[in-house]
Amino acid sequence: MKNDKWVKILLVGAILLFIAQIAKLPVLFALAFPTLIIAWMTLGALRRNEVGKGLKISLICLYAIWIIGFLVLNLMNHSVFNGTALGFMPGTAIMIYIIWLLPFFVGTLMYGIRFDKDYLDEKDIKRFEKKTGETVNLD
């Protein structure tokens, strides 16, 4: 079953995250944290044992953004940068604009573009109408 694979990835990510915290390994943390969160989000996004195309693209983009953002944040030489970037110290700017804000826009964009294909389809609407006795008007 597809869920088993993601549960195993979730377990490995959690173990690596724990090791990174105990051993104080920031690069391992930068790799394990996005893996753990994306595995968790993928489990939540599975519908009918698959993840929709828009969700897949969104999760892959989010994973790439987080991996790159956390690695840059951990590997950059903070002593070289003494100015500001968009009003913040470079590390804080990376955290706010890349790791927090960019995924928000990517996720929201994919959610809006693919909603009727990935999140709510005709079968879901018919099942809802049958259970509630109400008619859904999508006009």
Short mmCIF file of N, CA and C in Angstrom, two decimals:
data_model
loop_
_atom_site.label_atom_id
_atom_site.label_comp_id
_atom_site.label_asym_id
_atom_site.label_seq_id
_atom_site.Cartn_x
_atom_site.Cartn_y
_atom_site.Cartn_z
N MET A 1 0.84 -1.18 0.00
CA MET A 1 0.00 0.00 0.00
C MET A 1 0.89 1.25 0.00
N LYS A 2 0.45 2.27 -0.68
CA LYS A 2 1.22 3.49 -0.82
C LYS A 2 1.45 4.19 0.53
N ASN A 3 0.48 4.10 1.42
CA ASN A 3 0.59 4.75 2.73
C ASN A 3 1.77 4.19 3.53
N ASP A 4 2.01 2.88 3.41
CA ASP A 4 3.10 2.26 4.17
C ASP A 4 4.45 2.90 3.83
N LYS A 5 4.66 3.17 2.55
CA LYS A 5 5.92 3.80 2.13
C LYS A 5 6.08 5.17 2.79
N TRP A 6 5.01 5.95 2.82
CA TRP A 6 5.09 7.29 3.40
C TRP A 6 5.22 7.26 4.91
N VAL A 7 4.64 6.25 5.55
CA VAL A 7 4.81 6.11 7.00
C VAL A 7 6.26 5.76 7.32
N LYS A 8 6.88 4.92 6.48
CA LYS A 8 8.30 4.59 6.68
C LYS A 8 9.18 5.82 6.48
N ILE A 9 8.88 6.63 5.47
CA ILE A 9 9.64 7.87 5.25
C ILE A 9 9.45 8.81 6.42
N LEU A 10 8.23 8.87 6.95
CA LEU A 10 7.94 9.70 8.12
C LEU A 10 8.76 9.24 9.32
N LEU A 11 8.84 7.94 9.53
CA LEU A 11 9.62 7.39 10.64
C LEU A 11 11.11 7.70 10.48
N VAL A 12 11.65 7.49 9.29
CA VAL A 12 13.06 7.77 9.04
C VAL A 12 13.35 9.26 9.24
N GLY A 13 12.47 10.11 8.72
CA GLY A 13 12.63 11.55 8.89
C GLY A 13 12.63 11.95 10.36
N ALA A 14 11.72 11.35 11.14
CA ALA A 14 11.65 11.66 12.58
C ALA A 14 12.91 11.20 13.30
N ILE A 15 13.41 10.03 12.95
CA ILE A 15 14.64 9.52 13.58
C ILE A 15 15.82 10.42 13.23
N LEU A 16 15.93 10.79 11.95
CA LEU A 16 17.03 11.67 11.54
C LEU A 16 16.92 13.04 12.21
N LEU A 17 15.70 13.54 12.35
CA LEU A 17 15.50 14.82 13.03
C LEU A 17 15.92 14.73 14.49
N PHE A 18 15.59 13.63 15.14
CA PHE A 18 15.99 13.41 16.53
C PHE A 18 17.51 13.36 16.65
N ILE A 19 18.15 12.62 15.75
CA ILE A 19 19.61 12.51 15.76
C ILE A 19 20.24 13.89 15.54
N ALA A 20 19.68 14.64 14.59
CA ALA A 20 20.20 15.98 14.30
C ALA A 20 20.12 16.89 15.52
N GLN A 21 19.05 16.79 16.28
CA GLN A 21 18.89 17.62 17.47
C GLN A 21 19.85 17.19 18.58
N ILE A 22 19.95 15.90 18.81
CA ILE A 22 20.82 15.39 19.88
C ILE A 22 22.29 15.65 19.57
N ALA A 23 22.70 15.39 18.32
CA ALA A 23 24.10 15.53 17.92
C ALA A 23 24.45 16.95 17.47
N LYS A 24 23.46 17.83 17.45
CA LYS A 24 23.64 19.22 17.03
C LYS A 24 24.26 19.29 15.63
N LEU A 25 23.55 18.67 14.68
CA LEU A 25 23.98 18.63 13.28
C LEU A 25 22.99 19.45 12.44
N PRO A 26 23.26 20.73 12.24
CA PRO A 26 22.29 21.59 11.54
C PRO A 26 22.02 21.19 10.09
N VAL A 27 23.01 20.66 9.39
CA VAL A 27 22.77 20.26 7.99
C VAL A 27 21.85 19.04 7.94
N LEU A 28 22.04 18.10 8.85
CA LEU A 28 21.13 16.95 8.90
C LEU A 28 19.72 17.42 9.25
N PHE A 29 19.61 18.37 10.16
CA PHE A 29 18.31 18.95 10.50
C PHE A 29 17.68 19.60 9.27
N ALA A 30 18.50 20.33 8.49
CA ALA A 30 18.01 21.02 7.29
C ALA A 30 17.49 20.04 6.25
N LEU A 31 17.99 18.82 6.25
CA LEU A 31 17.51 17.80 5.32
C LEU A 31 16.35 16.98 5.90
N ALA A 32 16.41 16.70 7.19
CA ALA A 32 15.41 15.83 7.82
C ALA A 32 14.08 16.55 8.04
N PHE A 33 14.12 17.82 8.43
CA PHE A 33 12.88 18.53 8.72
C PHE A 33 11.95 18.61 7.52
N PRO A 34 12.41 19.07 6.34
CA PRO A 34 11.51 19.08 5.19
C PRO A 34 11.02 17.69 4.79
N THR A 35 11.88 16.68 4.94
CA THR A 35 11.48 15.32 4.61
C THR A 35 10.34 14.85 5.51
N LEU A 36 10.47 15.12 6.79
CA LEU A 36 9.44 14.74 7.76
C LEU A 36 8.12 15.46 7.46
N ILE A 37 8.18 16.75 7.24
CA ILE A 37 6.96 17.53 7.02
C ILE A 37 6.30 17.16 5.70
N ILE A 38 7.08 16.97 4.64
CA ILE A 38 6.51 16.61 3.35
C ILE A 38 5.88 15.22 3.41
N ALA A 39 6.51 14.28 4.11
CA ALA A 39 5.91 12.95 4.26
C ALA A 39 4.58 13.06 5.00
N TRP A 40 4.53 13.87 6.03
CA TRP A 40 3.31 14.08 6.80
C TRP A 40 2.23 14.72 5.91
N MET A 41 2.60 15.72 5.14
CA MET A 41 1.65 16.40 4.26
C MET A 41 1.17 15.47 3.14
N THR A 42 2.05 14.63 2.64
CA THR A 42 1.66 13.69 1.59
C THR A 42 0.65 12.68 2.12
N LEU A 43 0.86 12.19 3.33
CA LEU A 43 -0.11 11.28 3.93
C LEU A 43 -1.47 11.96 4.06
N GLY A 44 -1.47 13.23 4.42
CA GLY A 44 -2.72 13.97 4.53
C GLY A 44 -3.36 14.27 3.19
N ALA A 45 -2.55 14.33 2.13
CA ALA A 45 -3.06 14.68 0.80
C ALA A 45 -3.54 13.48 0.00
N LEU A 46 -3.24 12.28 0.47
CA LEU A 46 -3.65 11.08 -0.28
C LEU A 46 -5.17 10.98 -0.34
N ARG A 47 -5.68 10.87 -1.54
CA ARG A 47 -7.11 10.64 -1.76
C ARG A 47 -7.21 9.46 -2.72
N ARG A 48 -7.98 8.48 -2.33
CA ARG A 48 -8.13 7.29 -3.16
C ARG A 48 -6.75 6.69 -3.49
N ASN A 49 -5.88 6.70 -2.50
CA ASN A 49 -4.54 6.13 -2.57
C ASN A 49 -3.62 6.81 -3.59
N GLU A 50 -3.87 8.08 -3.89
CA GLU A 50 -2.97 8.83 -4.76
C GLU A 50 -3.02 10.31 -4.40
N VAL A 51 -2.00 11.03 -4.84
CA VAL A 51 -1.93 12.46 -4.63
C VAL A 51 -2.19 13.12 -5.98
N GLY A 52 -3.10 14.08 -6.01
CA GLY A 52 -3.44 14.76 -7.26
C GLY A 52 -2.25 15.49 -7.85
N LYS A 53 -2.34 15.75 -9.16
CA LYS A 53 -1.22 16.37 -9.88
C LYS A 53 -0.83 17.72 -9.28
N GLY A 54 -1.79 18.57 -8.99
CA GLY A 54 -1.50 19.88 -8.41
C GLY A 54 -0.85 19.77 -7.05
N LEU A 55 -1.36 18.83 -6.25
CA LEU A 55 -0.77 18.60 -4.93
C LEU A 55 0.66 18.09 -5.05
N LYS A 56 0.88 17.19 -6.01
CA LYS A 56 2.23 16.66 -6.23
C LYS A 56 3.20 17.78 -6.56
N ILE A 57 2.80 18.63 -7.50
CA ILE A 57 3.65 19.76 -7.91
C ILE A 57 3.90 20.68 -6.72
N SER A 58 2.85 20.95 -5.98
CA SER A 58 2.95 21.83 -4.82
C SER A 58 3.90 21.25 -3.77
N LEU A 59 3.76 19.96 -3.47
CA LEU A 59 4.62 19.33 -2.47
C LEU A 59 6.07 19.25 -2.92
N ILE A 60 6.29 18.97 -4.20
CA ILE A 60 7.66 18.93 -4.72
C ILE A 60 8.29 20.31 -4.66
N CYS A 61 7.53 21.34 -5.05
CA CYS A 61 8.05 22.72 -4.97
C CYS A 61 8.34 23.12 -3.53
N LEU A 62 7.43 22.78 -2.64
CA LEU A 62 7.62 23.10 -1.23
C LEU A 62 8.86 22.40 -0.68
N TYR A 63 9.04 21.14 -1.03
CA TYR A 63 10.21 20.39 -0.58
C TYR A 63 11.50 21.03 -1.09
N ALA A 64 11.52 21.38 -2.36
CA ALA A 64 12.71 22.01 -2.95
C ALA A 64 13.00 23.36 -2.29
N ILE A 65 11.97 24.16 -2.09
CA ILE A 65 12.13 25.47 -1.45
C ILE A 65 12.71 25.30 -0.05
N TRP A 66 12.15 24.37 0.72
CA TRP A 66 12.61 24.17 2.09
C TRP A 66 14.03 23.62 2.14
N ILE A 67 14.33 22.64 1.32
CA ILE A 67 15.68 22.07 1.32
C ILE A 67 16.70 23.16 0.98
N ILE A 68 16.44 23.88 -0.11
CA ILE A 68 17.37 24.94 -0.52
C ILE A 68 17.46 26.02 0.55
N GLY A 69 16.32 26.47 1.04
CA GLY A 69 16.31 27.53 2.06
C GLY A 69 17.05 27.14 3.32
N PHE A 70 16.76 25.96 3.86
CA PHE A 70 17.42 25.53 5.10
C PHE A 70 18.91 25.27 4.88
N LEU A 71 19.29 24.69 3.74
CA LEU A 71 20.71 24.46 3.49
C LEU A 71 21.46 25.78 3.33
N VAL A 72 20.89 26.73 2.58
CA VAL A 72 21.54 28.04 2.42
C VAL A 72 21.67 28.72 3.78
N LEU A 73 20.61 28.65 4.55
CA LEU A 73 20.61 29.27 5.88
C LEU A 73 21.72 28.68 6.76
N ASN A 74 21.92 27.37 6.68
CA ASN A 74 22.92 26.71 7.51
C ASN A 74 24.33 26.78 6.95
N LEU A 75 24.48 26.82 5.65
CA LEU A 75 25.81 26.75 5.05
C LEU A 75 26.42 28.11 4.71
N MET A 76 25.62 29.16 4.72
CA MET A 76 26.18 30.47 4.37
C MET A 76 27.08 30.99 5.49
N ASN A 77 28.05 31.76 5.11
CA ASN A 77 28.97 32.36 6.07
C ASN A 77 28.35 33.67 6.54
N HIS A 78 27.75 33.65 7.71
CA HIS A 78 27.02 34.81 8.22
C HIS A 78 27.95 35.98 8.53
N SER A 79 29.21 35.72 8.77
CA SER A 79 30.13 36.82 9.11
C SER A 79 30.49 37.66 7.88
N VAL A 80 30.29 37.12 6.68
CA VAL A 80 30.59 37.86 5.45
C VAL A 80 29.52 38.92 5.17
N PHE A 81 28.29 38.61 5.52
CA PHE A 81 27.17 39.51 5.24
C PHE A 81 26.92 40.42 6.44
N ASN A 82 27.21 41.70 6.28
CA ASN A 82 26.99 42.62 7.40
C ASN A 82 25.91 43.65 7.07
N GLY A 83 25.30 43.55 5.92
CA GLY A 83 24.22 44.46 5.56
C GLY A 83 22.87 43.81 5.80
N THR A 84 21.86 44.37 5.17
CA THR A 84 20.52 43.81 5.29
C THR A 84 19.99 43.43 3.91
N ALA A 85 19.04 42.53 3.90
CA ALA A 85 18.37 42.11 2.67
C ALA A 85 16.87 42.29 2.89
N LEU A 86 16.28 43.23 2.16
CA LEU A 86 14.85 43.53 2.29
C LEU A 86 14.47 43.86 3.73
N GLY A 87 15.35 44.56 4.43
CA GLY A 87 15.06 45.02 5.77
C GLY A 87 15.49 44.09 6.89
N PHE A 88 16.03 42.94 6.57
CA PHE A 88 16.44 41.97 7.58
C PHE A 88 17.88 41.55 7.36
N MET A 89 18.49 41.01 8.40
CA MET A 89 19.79 40.37 8.25
C MET A 89 19.59 39.21 7.27
N PRO A 90 20.60 38.84 6.50
CA PRO A 90 20.42 37.82 5.45
C PRO A 90 19.79 36.51 5.93
N GLY A 91 20.22 36.00 7.06
CA GLY A 91 19.63 34.75 7.57
C GLY A 91 18.15 34.89 7.87
N THR A 92 17.78 36.00 8.48
CA THR A 92 16.37 36.25 8.78
C THR A 92 15.57 36.46 7.50
N ALA A 93 16.16 37.14 6.53
CA ALA A 93 15.48 37.35 5.24
C ALA A 93 15.23 36.01 4.54
N ILE A 94 16.20 35.11 4.58
CA ILE A 94 16.01 33.78 4.00
C ILE A 94 14.87 33.06 4.71
N MET A 95 14.87 33.12 6.02
CA MET A 95 13.81 32.45 6.79
C MET A 95 12.43 33.02 6.46
N ILE A 96 12.31 34.33 6.43
CA ILE A 96 11.00 34.94 6.22
C ILE A 96 10.55 34.86 4.76
N TYR A 97 11.39 35.25 3.84
CA TYR A 97 10.96 35.37 2.45
C TYR A 97 11.03 34.07 1.66
N ILE A 98 11.96 33.18 1.99
CA ILE A 98 12.09 31.93 1.23
C ILE A 98 11.42 30.77 1.95
N ILE A 99 11.76 30.57 3.21
CA ILE A 99 11.27 29.39 3.92
C ILE A 99 9.81 29.54 4.36
N TRP A 100 9.35 30.75 4.69
CA TRP A 100 7.96 30.93 5.13
C TRP A 100 7.06 31.44 4.02
N LEU A 101 7.44 32.54 3.39
CA LEU A 101 6.53 33.24 2.47
C LEU A 101 6.41 32.58 1.10
N LEU A 102 7.50 32.15 0.50
CA LEU A 102 7.46 31.55 -0.83
C LEU A 102 6.59 30.29 -0.86
N PRO A 103 6.70 29.37 0.09
CA PRO A 103 5.80 28.20 0.08
C PRO A 103 4.32 28.59 0.20
N PHE A 104 4.05 29.66 0.93
CA PHE A 104 2.65 30.12 1.06
C PHE A 104 2.08 30.47 -0.32
N PHE A 105 2.84 31.20 -1.12
CA PHE A 105 2.36 31.59 -2.44
C PHE A 105 2.27 30.39 -3.37
N VAL A 106 3.27 29.52 -3.36
CA VAL A 106 3.25 28.34 -4.22
C VAL A 106 2.06 27.44 -3.87
N GLY A 107 1.89 27.17 -2.59
CA GLY A 107 0.78 26.32 -2.15
C GLY A 107 -0.58 26.92 -2.46
N THR A 108 -0.74 28.20 -2.23
CA THR A 108 -2.01 28.87 -2.50
C THR A 108 -2.30 28.89 -3.99
N LEU A 109 -1.30 29.13 -4.80
CA LEU A 109 -1.48 29.15 -6.25
C LEU A 109 -1.93 27.79 -6.76
N MET A 110 -1.24 26.72 -6.34
CA MET A 110 -1.61 25.39 -6.79
C MET A 110 -2.99 24.98 -6.27
N TYR A 111 -3.32 25.36 -5.05
CA TYR A 111 -4.63 25.07 -4.48
C TYR A 111 -5.72 25.71 -5.33
N GLY A 112 -5.54 26.96 -5.68
CA GLY A 112 -6.54 27.67 -6.47
C GLY A 112 -6.67 27.14 -7.89
N ILE A 113 -5.55 26.82 -8.52
CA ILE A 113 -5.57 26.37 -9.91
C ILE A 113 -6.16 24.96 -10.03
N ARG A 114 -5.84 24.09 -9.09
CA ARG A 114 -6.22 22.68 -9.22
C ARG A 114 -7.34 22.24 -8.28
N PHE A 115 -8.05 23.15 -7.64
CA PHE A 115 -9.03 22.78 -6.63
C PHE A 115 -10.05 21.77 -7.13
N ASP A 116 -10.70 22.07 -8.25
CA ASP A 116 -11.78 21.19 -8.72
C ASP A 116 -11.27 19.85 -9.25
N LYS A 117 -10.01 19.74 -9.56
CA LYS A 117 -9.46 18.48 -10.07
C LYS A 117 -8.86 17.62 -8.95
N ASP A 118 -8.22 18.26 -7.98
CA ASP A 118 -7.50 17.51 -6.94
C ASP A 118 -8.25 17.41 -5.61
N TYR A 119 -9.07 18.37 -5.31
CA TYR A 119 -9.65 18.43 -3.97
C TYR A 119 -11.12 18.03 -3.93
N LEU A 120 -11.89 18.49 -4.88
CA LEU A 120 -13.33 18.25 -4.86
C LEU A 120 -13.78 17.92 -6.27
N ASP A 121 -14.16 16.66 -6.50
CA ASP A 121 -14.59 16.29 -7.83
C ASP A 121 -16.09 15.96 -7.83
N GLU A 122 -16.59 15.57 -8.97
CA GLU A 122 -18.02 15.31 -9.14
C GLU A 122 -18.50 14.18 -8.23
N LYS A 123 -17.69 13.14 -8.04
CA LYS A 123 -18.07 12.03 -7.16
C LYS A 123 -18.28 12.51 -5.73
N ASP A 124 -17.39 13.40 -5.27
CA ASP A 124 -17.52 13.93 -3.91
C ASP A 124 -18.81 14.73 -3.75
N ILE A 125 -19.12 15.52 -4.76
CA ILE A 125 -20.33 16.34 -4.71
C ILE A 125 -21.57 15.45 -4.69
N LYS A 126 -21.61 14.43 -5.54
CA LYS A 126 -22.76 13.51 -5.59
C LYS A 126 -22.91 12.77 -4.26
N ARG A 127 -21.79 12.32 -3.68
CA ARG A 127 -21.85 11.63 -2.39
C ARG A 127 -22.38 12.56 -1.30
N PHE A 128 -21.94 13.81 -1.31
CA PHE A 128 -22.41 14.80 -0.35
C PHE A 128 -23.92 15.03 -0.51
N GLU A 129 -24.36 15.19 -1.77
CA GLU A 129 -25.78 15.42 -2.03
C GLU A 129 -26.63 14.24 -1.58
N LYS A 130 -26.14 13.03 -1.79
CA LYS A 130 -26.87 11.83 -1.40
C LYS A 130 -26.99 11.73 0.12
N LYS A 131 -25.90 12.01 0.83
CA LYS A 131 -25.91 11.91 2.29
C LYS A 131 -26.75 12.99 2.96
N THR A 132 -26.71 14.19 2.40
CA THR A 132 -27.40 15.31 3.06
C THR A 132 -28.79 15.59 2.51
N GLY A 133 -29.05 15.11 1.31
CA GLY A 133 -30.34 15.42 0.69
C GLY A 133 -30.39 16.83 0.13
N GLU A 134 -29.27 17.51 0.13
CA GLU A 134 -29.19 18.87 -0.39
C GLU A 134 -28.57 18.86 -1.79
N THR A 135 -28.90 19.86 -2.58
CA THR A 135 -28.32 20.01 -3.92
C THR A 135 -27.26 21.09 -3.87
N VAL A 136 -26.11 20.77 -4.45
CA VAL A 136 -25.01 21.72 -4.49
C VAL A 136 -25.06 22.46 -5.81
N ASN A 137 -25.09 23.78 -5.74
CA ASN A 137 -25.09 24.62 -6.93
C ASN A 137 -23.72 25.27 -7.04
N LEU A 138 -22.96 24.90 -8.04
CA LEU A 138 -21.61 25.41 -8.20
C LEU A 138 -21.51 26.58 -9.18
N ASP A 139 -22.64 27.14 -9.56
CA ASP A 139 -22.60 28.26 -10.51
C ASP A 139 -22.23 29.56 -9.87
#
